[in-house]
XYZ file of C-alpha atoms in Angstrom:
194
model
C 111.776 77.589 46.442
C 115.545 77.021 46.788
C 117.843 78.359 44.103
C 120.098 76.080 42.048
C 123.056 77.282 44.099
C 121.270 76.389 47.341
C 120.320 72.934 45.998
C 123.915 72.340 44.900
C 125.252 73.406 48.287
C 122.711 71.181 50.094
C 123.613 68.174 47.916
C 127.347 68.644 48.481
C 126.805 69.056 52.210
C 124.649 65.912 52.353
C 127.321 63.925 50.478
C 130.125 65.097 52.762
C 128.148 64.416 55.943
C 127.183 60.937 54.739
C 130.733 60.221 53.564
C 132.239 61.326 56.881
C 129.955 58.910 58.725
C 130.567 56.034 56.314
C 134.326 56.523 56.002
C 134.591 56.822 59.773
C 132.584 53.642 60.331
C 133.609 51.405 57.417
C 136.840 52.974 56.205
C 137.675 54.148 52.709
C 137.917 50.669 51.200
C 134.707 49.512 52.894
C 132.668 52.403 51.506
C 131.404 52.702 47.934
C 130.267 55.730 45.962
C 126.842 54.077 45.775
C 126.621 53.803 49.565
C 127.574 57.460 49.975
C 125.038 58.571 47.360
C 122.284 56.477 48.934
C 123.025 57.755 52.457
C 123.116 61.341 51.157
C 119.848 60.967 49.262
C 121.387 61.766 45.881
C 121.933 59.691 42.768
C 125.338 58.206 42.048
C 125.561 60.319 38.876
C 124.546 63.378 40.917
C 127.357 62.695 43.370
C 129.849 62.268 40.544
C 128.648 65.538 39.028
C 129.982 67.353 42.116
C 132.998 65.133 42.873
C 135.448 63.614 40.393
C 135.956 60.434 42.399
C 135.635 58.732 45.736
C 139.149 59.971 46.461
C 137.989 63.576 45.982
C 135.090 62.984 48.371
C 137.577 61.560 50.868
C 139.955 64.526 50.436
C 137.174 66.943 51.339
C 136.056 64.761 54.251
C 139.665 64.657 55.439
C 139.756 68.472 55.476
C 136.605 68.448 57.617
C 138.102 65.901 59.983
C 141.248 68.032 60.328
C 139.172 71.130 61.054
C 137.275 69.172 63.714
C 140.537 68.016 65.290
C 141.861 71.576 65.434
C 138.601 72.733 66.998
C 138.790 70.020 69.647
C 142.503 70.628 70.220
C 142.196 74.341 70.928
C 138.962 74.058 72.876
C 140.698 73.962 76.270
C 143.505 76.351 75.354
C 143.204 79.837 76.826
C 145.133 83.075 76.310
C 146.207 83.195 79.955
C 148.145 79.913 79.630
C 151.870 79.947 79.010
C 152.957 78.829 75.522
C 154.125 75.504 76.933
C 150.781 74.981 78.675
C 148.977 75.822 75.441
C 150.990 73.240 73.500
C 150.596 70.620 76.218
C 146.844 71.190 76.533
C 146.381 71.184 72.770
C 148.384 67.973 72.359
C 146.447 66.170 75.082
C 143.160 67.353 73.616
C 144.210 66.167 70.164
C 145.154 62.715 71.427
C 141.835 62.451 73.301
C 139.954 63.583 70.173
C 141.616 60.748 68.264
C 139.965 58.311 70.667
C 136.936 58.963 68.425
C 137.041 55.901 66.164
C 135.613 57.724 63.148
C 138.125 60.561 63.278
C 140.948 58.105 63.918
C 139.924 55.991 60.905
C 139.796 58.994 58.586
C 142.857 60.882 59.836
C 145.319 58.188 60.899
C 144.337 55.016 59.068
C 142.948 56.089 55.718
C 144.453 59.574 55.438
C 148.042 58.546 54.691
C 146.937 55.556 52.589
C 144.391 57.365 50.406
C 146.066 60.748 50.087
C 149.645 59.550 50.076
C 152.152 60.499 52.728
C 153.191 63.803 51.160
C 149.669 65.158 50.612
C 148.590 63.885 54.041
C 151.433 65.841 55.667
C 150.701 68.966 53.606
C 147.039 69.009 54.618
C 147.899 68.307 58.249
C 150.330 71.227 58.169
C 147.660 73.564 56.772
C 145.676 73.103 59.944
C 148.255 72.860 62.712
C 151.617 74.244 61.610
C 150.681 77.921 61.844
C 149.251 77.439 65.325
C 152.470 75.887 66.591
C 154.662 78.532 64.910
C 152.607 81.305 66.546
C 152.923 79.688 69.976
C 156.677 79.235 69.484
C 157.053 82.916 68.540
C 155.175 83.949 71.670
C 157.382 81.678 73.786
C 160.509 83.203 72.195
C 159.239 86.716 72.946
C 158.831 85.642 76.573
C 162.374 84.127 76.544
C 160.982 80.699 77.396
C 162.024 78.756 74.319
C 165.278 76.783 74.264
C 165.315 76.508 70.443
C 164.851 78.973 67.610
C 161.141 79.412 66.799
C 161.558 78.205 63.224
C 159.161 76.461 60.888
C 161.456 73.419 61.143
C 161.097 73.299 64.935
C 157.305 73.464 64.599
C 157.321 70.735 61.937
C 159.457 68.451 64.107
C 157.204 68.984 67.132
C 154.144 68.197 65.005
C 155.863 65.075 63.668
C 156.406 63.916 67.249
C 152.743 64.573 68.009
C 151.695 62.618 64.902
C 153.863 59.726 66.027
C 152.291 59.866 69.498
C 148.888 59.647 67.810
C 149.995 56.651 65.726
C 151.355 54.912 68.838
C 148.107 55.517 70.712
C 146.171 54.305 67.647
C 148.070 50.997 67.686
C 146.431 50.335 71.074
C 149.766 49.118 72.408
C 149.787 52.160 74.656
C 147.055 54.497 75.798
C 146.782 58.080 74.660
C 147.779 59.027 78.244
C 151.072 57.137 77.847
C 151.736 58.730 74.458
C 150.832 62.122 75.912
C 153.295 61.660 78.779
C 156.160 60.928 76.390
C 155.187 63.894 74.223
C 155.190 66.080 77.369
C 158.825 65.120 78.031
C 159.795 66.017 74.467
C 157.892 69.282 74.715
C 159.581 70.225 77.989
C 162.997 69.842 76.347
C 162.125 72.718 74.000
C 161.532 75.136 76.854
C 163.976 76.762 79.258
C 161.801 76.614 82.335
C 158.694 74.728 83.307
C 155.746 77.077 83.825
């Protein structure tokens, strides 16, 4: 027989899985607490026992979506690539991952609206900023970087990547077009092409 802790963990996991599916399909505004509870197989009061609000459920789902994006972004990145190749590959993988309508809805559409711009940026930075800073430091050690490997440089590069994702999300341009522009910006940060 499962312990109370195991039952609690299973209920929370069921809620977050159901919420990720529903938020990704119907958006934050199109999804109710009741729908999440029903899809998770828990009562509405049971859901609210574990989460303060629908916004809190979304915040945790957003963290999961960010972790999934990082996983997909680094999937094709290898240690034998140059820092520039790692950034380029990661950026292209991220933009392709955002072709997933559910992830795009959660991360790009609802994320800034539900969390607010500042919190959205802070959570995004938790997942990607350190990766970019580490790659920049490696590039500087190899004398390949044309700028100082500062946190500001990493933040600006990530902001450009976010904007590329928003442009691709608008469907006015494909993720390949946005990726090509990002590549040009990325190249300007490096002394030589690999």
